[in-house]
XYZ file of C-alpha atoms in Angstrom:
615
model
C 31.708 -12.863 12.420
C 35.166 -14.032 12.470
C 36.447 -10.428 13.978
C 33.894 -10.718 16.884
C 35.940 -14.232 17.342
C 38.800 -12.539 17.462
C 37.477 -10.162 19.716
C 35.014 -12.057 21.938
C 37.402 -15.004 22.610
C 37.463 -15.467 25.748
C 33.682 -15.287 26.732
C 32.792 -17.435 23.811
C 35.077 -20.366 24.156
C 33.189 -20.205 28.148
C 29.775 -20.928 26.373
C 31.399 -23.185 23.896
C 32.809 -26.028 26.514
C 30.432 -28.350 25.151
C 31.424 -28.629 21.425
C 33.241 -30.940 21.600
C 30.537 -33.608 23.641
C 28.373 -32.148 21.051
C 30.710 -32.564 17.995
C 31.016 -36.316 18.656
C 26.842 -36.768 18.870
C 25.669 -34.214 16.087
C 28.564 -34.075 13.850
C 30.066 -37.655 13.589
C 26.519 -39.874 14.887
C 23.844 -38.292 13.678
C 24.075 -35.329 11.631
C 22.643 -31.878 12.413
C 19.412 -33.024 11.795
C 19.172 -34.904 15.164
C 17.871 -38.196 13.525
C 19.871 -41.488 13.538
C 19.133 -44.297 11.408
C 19.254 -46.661 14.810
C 15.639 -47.890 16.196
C 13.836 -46.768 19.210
C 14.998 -49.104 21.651
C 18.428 -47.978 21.711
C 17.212 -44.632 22.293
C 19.064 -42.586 24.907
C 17.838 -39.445 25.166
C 15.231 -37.258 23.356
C 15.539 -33.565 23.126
C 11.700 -31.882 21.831
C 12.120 -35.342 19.704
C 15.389 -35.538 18.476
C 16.859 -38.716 19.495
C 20.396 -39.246 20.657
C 20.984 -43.412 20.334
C 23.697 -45.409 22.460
C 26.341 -45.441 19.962
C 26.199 -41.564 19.997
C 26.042 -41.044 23.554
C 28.706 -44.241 24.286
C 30.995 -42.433 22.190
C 30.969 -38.809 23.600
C 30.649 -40.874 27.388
C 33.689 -42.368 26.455
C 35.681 -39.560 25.031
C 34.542 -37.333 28.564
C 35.748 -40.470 30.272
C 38.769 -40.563 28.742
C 39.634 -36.261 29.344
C 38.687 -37.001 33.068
C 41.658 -39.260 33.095
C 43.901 -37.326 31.768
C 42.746 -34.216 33.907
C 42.779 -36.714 37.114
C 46.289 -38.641 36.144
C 44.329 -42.111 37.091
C 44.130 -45.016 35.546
C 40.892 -45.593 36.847
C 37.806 -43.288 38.006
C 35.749 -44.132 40.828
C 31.816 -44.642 40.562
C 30.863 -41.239 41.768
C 33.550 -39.541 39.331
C 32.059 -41.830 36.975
C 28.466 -40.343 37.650
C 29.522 -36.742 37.830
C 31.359 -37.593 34.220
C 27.694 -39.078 32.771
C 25.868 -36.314 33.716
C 28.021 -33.758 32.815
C 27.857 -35.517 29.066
C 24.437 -35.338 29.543
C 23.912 -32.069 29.848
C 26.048 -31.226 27.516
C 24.565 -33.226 24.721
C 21.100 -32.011 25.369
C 22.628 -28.432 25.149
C 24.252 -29.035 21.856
C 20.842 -30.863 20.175
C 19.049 -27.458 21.752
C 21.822 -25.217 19.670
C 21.219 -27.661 16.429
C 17.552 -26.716 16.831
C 18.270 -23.077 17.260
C 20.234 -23.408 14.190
C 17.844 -24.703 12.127
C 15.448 -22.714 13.013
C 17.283 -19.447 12.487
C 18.941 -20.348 9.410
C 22.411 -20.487 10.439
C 25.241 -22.195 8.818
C 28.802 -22.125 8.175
C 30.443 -22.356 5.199
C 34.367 -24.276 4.301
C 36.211 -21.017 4.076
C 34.540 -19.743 7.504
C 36.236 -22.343 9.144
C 39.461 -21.698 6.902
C 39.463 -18.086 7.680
C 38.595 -18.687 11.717
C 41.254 -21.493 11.741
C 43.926 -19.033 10.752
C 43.266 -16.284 12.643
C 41.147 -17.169 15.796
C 43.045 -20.528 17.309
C 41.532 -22.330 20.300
C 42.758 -21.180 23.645
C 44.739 -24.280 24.140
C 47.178 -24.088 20.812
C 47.982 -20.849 21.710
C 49.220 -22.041 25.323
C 51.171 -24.442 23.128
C 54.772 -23.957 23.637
C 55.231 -25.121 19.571
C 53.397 -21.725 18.665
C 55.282 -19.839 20.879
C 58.286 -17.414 20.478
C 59.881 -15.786 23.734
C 57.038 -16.710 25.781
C 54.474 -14.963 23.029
C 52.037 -16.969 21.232
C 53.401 -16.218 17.118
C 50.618 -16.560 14.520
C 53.073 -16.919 12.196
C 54.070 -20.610 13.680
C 50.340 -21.501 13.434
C 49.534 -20.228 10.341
C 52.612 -22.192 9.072
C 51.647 -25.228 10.573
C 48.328 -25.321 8.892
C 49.933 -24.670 5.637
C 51.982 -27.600 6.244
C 48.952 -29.992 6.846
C 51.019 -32.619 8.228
C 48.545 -33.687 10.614
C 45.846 -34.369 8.811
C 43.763 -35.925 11.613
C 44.577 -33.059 14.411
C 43.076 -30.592 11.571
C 40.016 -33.035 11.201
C 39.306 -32.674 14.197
C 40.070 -29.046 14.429
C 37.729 -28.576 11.569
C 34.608 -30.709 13.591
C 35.847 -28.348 15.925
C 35.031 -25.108 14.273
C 32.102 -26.237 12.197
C 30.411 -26.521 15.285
C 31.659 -23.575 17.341
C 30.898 -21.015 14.521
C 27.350 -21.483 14.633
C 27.385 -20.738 17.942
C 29.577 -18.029 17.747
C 26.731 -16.625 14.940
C 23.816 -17.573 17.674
C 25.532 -15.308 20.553
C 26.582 -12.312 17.930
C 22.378 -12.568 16.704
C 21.668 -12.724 20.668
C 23.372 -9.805 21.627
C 23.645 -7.240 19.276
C 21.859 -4.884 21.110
C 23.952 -5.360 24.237
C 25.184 -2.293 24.843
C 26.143 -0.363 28.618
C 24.724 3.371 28.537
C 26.688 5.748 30.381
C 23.621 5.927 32.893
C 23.961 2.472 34.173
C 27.931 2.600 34.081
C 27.210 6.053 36.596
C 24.805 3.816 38.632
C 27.340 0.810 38.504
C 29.792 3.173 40.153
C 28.169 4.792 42.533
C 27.277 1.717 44.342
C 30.722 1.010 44.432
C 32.172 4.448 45.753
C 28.661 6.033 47.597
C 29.484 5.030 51.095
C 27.970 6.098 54.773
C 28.000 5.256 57.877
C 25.047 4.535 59.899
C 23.296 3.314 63.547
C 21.332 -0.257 63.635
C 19.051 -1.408 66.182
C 18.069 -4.860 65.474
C 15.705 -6.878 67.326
C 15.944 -10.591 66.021
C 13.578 -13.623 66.653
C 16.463 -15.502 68.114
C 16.751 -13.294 70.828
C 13.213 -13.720 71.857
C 13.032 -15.827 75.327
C 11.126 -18.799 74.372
C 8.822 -18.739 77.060
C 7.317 -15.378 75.241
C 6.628 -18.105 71.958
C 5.185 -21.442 73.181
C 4.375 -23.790 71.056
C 1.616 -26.803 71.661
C 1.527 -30.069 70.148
C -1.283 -28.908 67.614
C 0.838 -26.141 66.721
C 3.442 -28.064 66.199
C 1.271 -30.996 63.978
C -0.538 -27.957 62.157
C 3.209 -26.421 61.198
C 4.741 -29.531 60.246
C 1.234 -30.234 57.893
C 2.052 -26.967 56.476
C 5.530 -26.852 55.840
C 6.448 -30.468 54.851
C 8.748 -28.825 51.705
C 10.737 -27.696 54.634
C 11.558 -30.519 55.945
C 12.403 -33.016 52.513
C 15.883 -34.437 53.092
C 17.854 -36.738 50.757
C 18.330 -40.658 51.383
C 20.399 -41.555 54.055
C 22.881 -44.654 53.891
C 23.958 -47.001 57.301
C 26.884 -48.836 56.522
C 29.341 -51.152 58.082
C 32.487 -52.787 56.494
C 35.719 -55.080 57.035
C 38.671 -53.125 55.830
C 42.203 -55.046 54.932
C 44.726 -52.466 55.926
C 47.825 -51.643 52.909
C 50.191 -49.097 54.118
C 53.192 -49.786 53.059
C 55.948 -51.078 55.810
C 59.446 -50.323 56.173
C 60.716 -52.694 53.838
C 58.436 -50.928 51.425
C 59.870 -47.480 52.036
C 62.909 -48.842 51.483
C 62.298 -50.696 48.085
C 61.081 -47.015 46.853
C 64.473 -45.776 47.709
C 66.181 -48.687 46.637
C 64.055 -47.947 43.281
C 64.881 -44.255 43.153
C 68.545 -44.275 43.711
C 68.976 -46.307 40.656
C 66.900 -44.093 38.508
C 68.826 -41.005 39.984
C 72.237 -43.363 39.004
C 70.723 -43.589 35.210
C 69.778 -40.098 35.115
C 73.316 -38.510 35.839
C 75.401 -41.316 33.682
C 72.938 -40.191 30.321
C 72.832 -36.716 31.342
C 69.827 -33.696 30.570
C 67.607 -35.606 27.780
C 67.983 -38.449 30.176
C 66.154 -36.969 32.627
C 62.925 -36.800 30.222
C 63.210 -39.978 28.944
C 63.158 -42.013 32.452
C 59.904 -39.584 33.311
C 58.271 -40.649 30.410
C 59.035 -43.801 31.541
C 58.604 -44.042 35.353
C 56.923 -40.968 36.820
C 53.676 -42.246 38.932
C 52.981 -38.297 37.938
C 51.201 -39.042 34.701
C 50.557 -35.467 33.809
C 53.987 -34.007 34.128
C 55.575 -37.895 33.643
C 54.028 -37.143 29.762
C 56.094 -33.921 29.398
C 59.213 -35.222 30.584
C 58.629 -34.815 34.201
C 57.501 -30.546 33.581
C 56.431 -28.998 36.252
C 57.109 -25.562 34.190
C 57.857 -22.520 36.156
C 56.602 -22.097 39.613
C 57.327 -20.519 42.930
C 60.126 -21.154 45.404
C 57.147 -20.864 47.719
C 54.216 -22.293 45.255
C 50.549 -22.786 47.051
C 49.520 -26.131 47.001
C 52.557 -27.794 46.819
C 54.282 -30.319 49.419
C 56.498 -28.299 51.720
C 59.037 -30.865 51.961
C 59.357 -30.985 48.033
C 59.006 -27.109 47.833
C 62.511 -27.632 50.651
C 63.861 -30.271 48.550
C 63.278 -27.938 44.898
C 64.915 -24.788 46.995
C 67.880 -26.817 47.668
C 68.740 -27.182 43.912
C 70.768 -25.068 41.554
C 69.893 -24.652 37.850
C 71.036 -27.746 36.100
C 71.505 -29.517 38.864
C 70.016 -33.325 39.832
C 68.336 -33.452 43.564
C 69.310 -36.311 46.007
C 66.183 -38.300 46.333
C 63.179 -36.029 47.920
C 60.727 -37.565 50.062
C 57.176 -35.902 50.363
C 53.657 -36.949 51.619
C 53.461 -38.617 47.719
C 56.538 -40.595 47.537
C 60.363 -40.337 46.537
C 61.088 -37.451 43.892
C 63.881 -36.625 41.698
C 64.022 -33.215 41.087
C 65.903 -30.771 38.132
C 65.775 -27.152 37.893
C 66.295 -25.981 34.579
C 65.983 -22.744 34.986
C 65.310 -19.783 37.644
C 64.171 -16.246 37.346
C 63.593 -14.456 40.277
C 61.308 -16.306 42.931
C 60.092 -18.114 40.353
C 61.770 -21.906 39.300
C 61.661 -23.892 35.987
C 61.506 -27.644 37.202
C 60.940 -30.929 36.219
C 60.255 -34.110 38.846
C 60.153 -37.903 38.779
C 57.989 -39.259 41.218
C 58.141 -42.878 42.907
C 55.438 -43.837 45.121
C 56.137 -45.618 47.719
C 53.521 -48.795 47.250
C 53.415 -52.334 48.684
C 56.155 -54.483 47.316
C 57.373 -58.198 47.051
C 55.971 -60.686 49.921
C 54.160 -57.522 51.728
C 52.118 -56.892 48.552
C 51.748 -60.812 48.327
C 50.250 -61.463 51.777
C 48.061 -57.401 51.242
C 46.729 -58.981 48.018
C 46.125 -62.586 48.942
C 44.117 -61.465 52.093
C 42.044 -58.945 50.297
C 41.232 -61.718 47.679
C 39.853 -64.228 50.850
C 37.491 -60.831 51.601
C 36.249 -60.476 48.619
C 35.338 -63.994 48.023
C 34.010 -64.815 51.141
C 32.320 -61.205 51.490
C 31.786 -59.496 48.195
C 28.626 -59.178 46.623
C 26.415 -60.862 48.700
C 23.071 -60.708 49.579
C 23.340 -62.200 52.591
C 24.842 -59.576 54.834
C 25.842 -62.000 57.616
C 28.795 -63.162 55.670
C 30.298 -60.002 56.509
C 30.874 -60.989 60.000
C 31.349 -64.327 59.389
C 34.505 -62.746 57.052
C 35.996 -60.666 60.249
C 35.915 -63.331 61.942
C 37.310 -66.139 59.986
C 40.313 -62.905 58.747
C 40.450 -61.666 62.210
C 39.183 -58.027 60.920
C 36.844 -55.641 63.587
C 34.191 -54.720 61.875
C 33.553 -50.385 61.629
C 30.459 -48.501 61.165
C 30.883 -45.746 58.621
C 29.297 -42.173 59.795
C 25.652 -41.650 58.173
C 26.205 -41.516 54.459
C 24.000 -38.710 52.344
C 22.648 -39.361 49.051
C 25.240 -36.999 46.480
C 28.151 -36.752 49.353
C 31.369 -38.901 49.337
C 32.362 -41.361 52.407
C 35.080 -40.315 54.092
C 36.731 -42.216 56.873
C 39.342 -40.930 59.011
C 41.452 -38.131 56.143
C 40.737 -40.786 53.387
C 37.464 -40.442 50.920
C 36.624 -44.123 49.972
C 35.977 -44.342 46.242
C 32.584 -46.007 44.505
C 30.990 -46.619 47.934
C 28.519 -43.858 47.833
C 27.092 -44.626 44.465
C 26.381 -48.443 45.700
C 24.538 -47.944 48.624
C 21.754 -46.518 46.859
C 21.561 -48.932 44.648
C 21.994 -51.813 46.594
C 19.003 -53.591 49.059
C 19.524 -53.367 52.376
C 21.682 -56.432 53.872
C 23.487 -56.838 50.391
C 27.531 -56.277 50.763
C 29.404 -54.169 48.093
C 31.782 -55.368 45.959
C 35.463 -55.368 47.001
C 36.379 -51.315 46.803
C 40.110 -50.759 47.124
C 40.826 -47.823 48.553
C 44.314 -45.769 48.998
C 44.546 -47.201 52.917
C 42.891 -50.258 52.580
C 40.744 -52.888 50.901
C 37.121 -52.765 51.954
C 33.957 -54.447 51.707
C 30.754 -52.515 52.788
C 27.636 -53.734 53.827
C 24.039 -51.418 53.628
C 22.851 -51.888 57.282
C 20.093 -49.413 56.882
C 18.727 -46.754 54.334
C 16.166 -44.090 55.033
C 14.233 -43.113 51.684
C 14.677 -39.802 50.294
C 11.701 -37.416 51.436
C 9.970 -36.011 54.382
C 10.183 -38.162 57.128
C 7.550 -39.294 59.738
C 6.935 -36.567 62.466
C 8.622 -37.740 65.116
C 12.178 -38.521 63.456
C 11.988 -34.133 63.014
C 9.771 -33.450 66.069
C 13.006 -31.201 67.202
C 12.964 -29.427 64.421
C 9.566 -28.913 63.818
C 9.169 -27.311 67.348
C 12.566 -25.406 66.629
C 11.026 -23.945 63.353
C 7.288 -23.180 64.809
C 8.810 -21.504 67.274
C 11.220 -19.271 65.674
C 7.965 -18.327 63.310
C 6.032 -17.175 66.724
C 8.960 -15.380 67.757
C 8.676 -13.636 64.401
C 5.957 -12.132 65.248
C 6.868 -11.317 68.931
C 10.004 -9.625 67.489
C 7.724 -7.360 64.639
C 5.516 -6.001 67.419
C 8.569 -4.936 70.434
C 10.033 -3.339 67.169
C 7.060 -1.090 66.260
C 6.358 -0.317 70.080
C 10.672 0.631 70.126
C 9.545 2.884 66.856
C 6.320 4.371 68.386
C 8.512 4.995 71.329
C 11.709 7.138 70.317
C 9.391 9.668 68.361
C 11.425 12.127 67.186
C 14.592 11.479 69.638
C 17.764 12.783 67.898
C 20.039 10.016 69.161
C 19.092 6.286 68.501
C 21.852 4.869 70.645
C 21.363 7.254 73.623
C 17.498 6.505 73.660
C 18.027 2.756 73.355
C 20.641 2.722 76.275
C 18.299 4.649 78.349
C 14.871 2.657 77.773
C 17.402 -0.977 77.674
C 16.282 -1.639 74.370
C 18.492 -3.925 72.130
C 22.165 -2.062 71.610
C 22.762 0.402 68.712
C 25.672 -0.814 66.783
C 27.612 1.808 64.155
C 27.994 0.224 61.116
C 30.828 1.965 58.046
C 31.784 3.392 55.929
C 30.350 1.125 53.621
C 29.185 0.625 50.153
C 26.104 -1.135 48.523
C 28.415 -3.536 47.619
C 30.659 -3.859 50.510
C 27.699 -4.147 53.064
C 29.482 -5.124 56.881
C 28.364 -8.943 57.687
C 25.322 -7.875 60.131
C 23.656 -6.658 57.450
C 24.502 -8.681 54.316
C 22.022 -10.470 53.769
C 19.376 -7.689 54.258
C 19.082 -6.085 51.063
C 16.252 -3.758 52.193
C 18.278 -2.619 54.614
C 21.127 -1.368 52.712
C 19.328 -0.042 50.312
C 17.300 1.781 52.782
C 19.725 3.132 54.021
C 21.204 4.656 51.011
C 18.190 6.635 50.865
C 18.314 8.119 53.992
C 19.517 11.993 54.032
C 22.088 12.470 57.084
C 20.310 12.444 60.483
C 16.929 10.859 59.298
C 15.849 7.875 60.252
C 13.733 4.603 59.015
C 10.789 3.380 60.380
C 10.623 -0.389 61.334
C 12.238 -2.457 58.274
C 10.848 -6.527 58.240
C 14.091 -7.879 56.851
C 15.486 -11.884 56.513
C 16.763 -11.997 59.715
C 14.803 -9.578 62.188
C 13.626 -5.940 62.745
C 15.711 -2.928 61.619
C 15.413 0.675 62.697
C 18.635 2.658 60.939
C 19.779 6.353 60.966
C 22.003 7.866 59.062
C 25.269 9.391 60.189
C 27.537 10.123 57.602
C 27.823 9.555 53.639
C 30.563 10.377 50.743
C 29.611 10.379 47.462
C 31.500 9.082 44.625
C 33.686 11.671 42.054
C 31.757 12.006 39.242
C 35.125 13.235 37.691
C 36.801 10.013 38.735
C 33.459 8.361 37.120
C 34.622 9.642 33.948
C 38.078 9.258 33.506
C 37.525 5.274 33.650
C 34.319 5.417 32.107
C 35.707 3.539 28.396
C 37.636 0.892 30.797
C 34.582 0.313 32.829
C 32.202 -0.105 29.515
C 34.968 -2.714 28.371
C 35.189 -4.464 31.050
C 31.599 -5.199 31.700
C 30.432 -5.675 28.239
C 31.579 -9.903 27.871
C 29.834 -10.598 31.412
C 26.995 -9.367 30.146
C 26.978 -10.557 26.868
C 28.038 -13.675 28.756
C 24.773 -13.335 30.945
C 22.436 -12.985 27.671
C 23.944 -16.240 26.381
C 23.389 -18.108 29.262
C 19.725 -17.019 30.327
C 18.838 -17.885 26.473
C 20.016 -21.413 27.332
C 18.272 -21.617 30.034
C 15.443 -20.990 28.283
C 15.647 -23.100 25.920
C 16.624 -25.885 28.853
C 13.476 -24.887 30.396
C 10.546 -25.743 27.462
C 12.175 -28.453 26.423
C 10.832 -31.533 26.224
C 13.584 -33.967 27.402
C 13.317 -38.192 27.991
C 15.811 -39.608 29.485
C 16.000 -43.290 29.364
C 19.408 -43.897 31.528
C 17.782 -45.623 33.841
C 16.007 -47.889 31.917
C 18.941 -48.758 30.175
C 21.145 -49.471 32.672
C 19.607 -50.675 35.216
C 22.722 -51.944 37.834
C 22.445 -55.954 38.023
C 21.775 -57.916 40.772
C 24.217 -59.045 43.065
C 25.278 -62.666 43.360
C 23.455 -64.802 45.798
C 25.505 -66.144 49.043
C 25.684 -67.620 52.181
């Protein structure tokens, strides 16, 4: 068991994301038997009857809250970060009570010196990134090992140990699962002649689209008959109408120059306490939480690094090793920058940033406005006072673009936080609470909301005609390809006969693979594989495919070196064994996800209150 750890790492700790959601429920709330000692009302979730109470789920909701954070570098997550967060914990609880069952019902356990024995010789991905357990770049067991002698932190190896009692069962559950997984060197032949087989070949497509739609009316019983028939087609999630007051808070000039102001004398404390200085005032000032909590480290990255500000990436080019930058402005703020080290292309750095934010009597009059909007706007069920609010504030009122149900408002290059989760909660008319965004304070009010479903005929009659039509050019298309098929009998050339009888243009398509297919025919699996089968010079009959008609010949083809095959046969096999044992563990846990029997109270439980009453 433990060398298939050491050997399987990197698949299994894929599967095994959700140990430590799963940890917190099973482990420290309920046990592996799945039973609390809490009553039913405070009953979360039930997985084929196991019940996961509030105090267990609280506590893993808040622990995933709390890793979002960090991940994010916000003090704060917005509602639909927040949602994404709760079912994410969700999922992965009801995973982990499905494994506990599994468990139990297989037997499997894991004893204390299983999790000794994996602790010193298979560590989690993350301590091995450590720099600590590191030497020359390299993780070194040695420093691991020693460390766990040492046992000086005894509540890091409690966890660790939670950790491992519950990843070993699983590890035991995916070894049981896929011991006969195994790649015979007939598939691995097959595998690589789909990549290296390639031809060449002629297409003559005749697609619906193309069909003039006076060859495909359609008549209004049609149309009623189709829509009757296809409603499924034509579902579509709730739709949101919103409009709002926003309090504008970019900074101003006096602002901009505060942050310099602010980032001059940092730079001036820096230099006079020299390199562990630097560390120390990131620690203490960085608005960069992640790399402000390592002493502003950015680690090593490129001169010309993806993803990064260009002006910072000019401003980190400019320094030397060991140098401090002059004060760096960027799209994020002010930033003091140190290289510590540089190899190449490549740049060890570290960064303080300062935002530049509302300060002093700006932030004063921002703040003291936004407060008037919220309390003459906020959380009302009486919509009116919205404009009531622009008025009295002197604010235009704007109407956000159609919100959908699961998407995130955006307006103009910003993406306003929380809104999207309260409009469908909220009644139409009510106003949202006051949502501060990073341009501006704002206060929303639900104007309008279309249900989730399939609306009324006439809100899709476009559609519905577009669709009933395109079905009736279907079968316009099928028939001018079988009379184009009945035509060329045995004609040698496809494109010469179609340019002569003005049929739809051949097009020569390769060299390609089965797994390189050119766009036209991507998504037309019958296609390529037809073609594959074709001998050079023969040609298909009429292939019914997503998108249209096909006829294809065949004009060229390699085949792949079976000598080639052969010589990377071992690498192949290694290669492709942890996707598929990968695969096996996941379509087992879908399966189990699929007959279970799952209640989830959520709603119930928290139902979102009421919004104050207003005039």
């Amino acid at each position: 068991m433990l060398r298939a750890m050491r050997e399987n790492t990197k698949w299994i700790f894929y599967i095994l994301a959700v140990s430590f959601v799963g940890w917190l429920v099973f482990d420290v709330g309920m046990g592996i038997t799945g039973r609390g000692s809490y009553g039913g009302a405070d009953v979360v979730l039930k997985v084929n009857g196991d019940a996961i109470h509030l105090p267990q789920y609280q506590a893993a909701l808040q622990a995933a809250y709390e890793q979002a954070r960090r991940r994010s570098g916000l003090a704060a997550l917005t509602r639909e970060d927040e949602k994404q967060v709760q079912d994410e914990v969700v999922n992965q609880i009801i995973q982990s009570a499905l494994l506990h069952q599994e468990y139990r019902r297989l037997g499997i356990t894991v004893s204390d010196q299983e999790i000794i024995e994996a602790a010193r010789t298979s560590p989690p991905p993350e301590v091995m990134r450590a720099p600590d357990f590191q030497t020359n770049g390299q993780f070194d067991i040695t420093k691991w090992q020693r460390f766990l002698a040492a046992g000086t932190a005894p509540e890091f190896l409690a966890q660790l140990e939670a950790r491992y009692r519950e990843q070993i069962p699983e590890v035991k559950l995916a070894e049981y699962l896929t011991v006969d997984v195994y790649l015979s060197d007939a598939k691995l032949w097959r595998m690589y002649r789909d990549q290296h087989d390639s031809l060449k070949i002629a297409l003559l497509a005749v697609r619906p689209q193309t069909i003039d739609d006076t060859l495909a009316p359609v008549s209004d019983a049609e149309l009623q008959r189709y829509f009757a028939t296809h409603q499924g087609d034509f579902k579509r999630p709730a739709v949101a109408f919103l409009s709002f007051l926003a309090q504008p808070r970019y900074p101003d000039a006096a602002d901009t120059a505060a942050a310099l102001t602010r980032v001059r004398r940092l730079r001036a404390e820096i230099a006079a306490g020299g390199a562990a200085k630097f560390a120390e005032v990131a620690k203490r000032e960085s608005s960069d939480s992640v790399s402000g909590a390592r002493g502003g480290d950015l680690g090593w990255i490129k001169r010309n690094q993806p993803g990064y500000d260009p002006r910072f990436l000019a401003g980190l080019r400019s320094v030397q090793p060991g140098q401090l930058s002059q004060p760096v402005l960027s799209t994020f703020g002010y930033h003091l920058i140190r290289v510590d080290a540089a190899k190449g292309d490549s740049i060890h750095a570290r960064h303080i940033l300062i935002p530049i934010a509302l300060q002093g009597a700006h932030r004063d009059y921002v703040e003291a406005r936004a407060d008037t909007l919220e309390r003459l706007a906020a959380e009302r069920e009486n919509g009116a006072v919205l404009d009531s609010a622009g008025a009295r504030l002197h604010l235009p009122s704007g109407r956000a673009p159609k919100l959908v149900e699961g998407d995130r408002l955006t307006l103009g290059r910003y993406v306003i936080p929380d809104v999207s989760v309260w409009a469908f909660e909220a009644k139409v008319g009510e106003t949202s609470p006051l949502i501060e965004g990073e341009a501006a304070y704002y206060v929303f009010r639900l104007d309008s909301l279309i249900p989730a479903g399939v609306p009324p005929l006439g809100y899709v009659r476009d559609q519905v005609r577009y669709a009933a039509r395109l079905e009736k050019k279907k079968a316009v298309a099928r028939q001018e390809a079988q009379q184009i098929a009945a035509a060329l009998g045995n004609a040698p050339d496809l494109a010469r006969a179609a340019a002569a009888h003005g049929w739809p243009p051949v097009v020569t398509l390769g060299p390609f693979t089965r797994t390189t297919p050119p766009p036209a025919i991507q998504r037309e699996p019958l296609v390529v594989g037809t073609a594959f089968g074709l001998r050079v010079g023969e040609r298909s009959g009429v292939l019914a495919g997503d998108g249209g008609y096909f006829l294809v010949a065949s004009l060229w083809r390699k085949l792949a070196d079976s000598a080639a095959w052969l010589a990377q046969r071992d690498r192949q096999r290694t290669e492709l064994m942890d996707p598929v044992r990968q695969a096996r563990m996941q379509a087992f846990l879908a399966g189990l996800r699929q007959q279970a029997k799952i209640l989830d109270r959520r709603k119930e439980l928290f139902r979102p209150q009421s919004v104050t009453a207003g005039t």
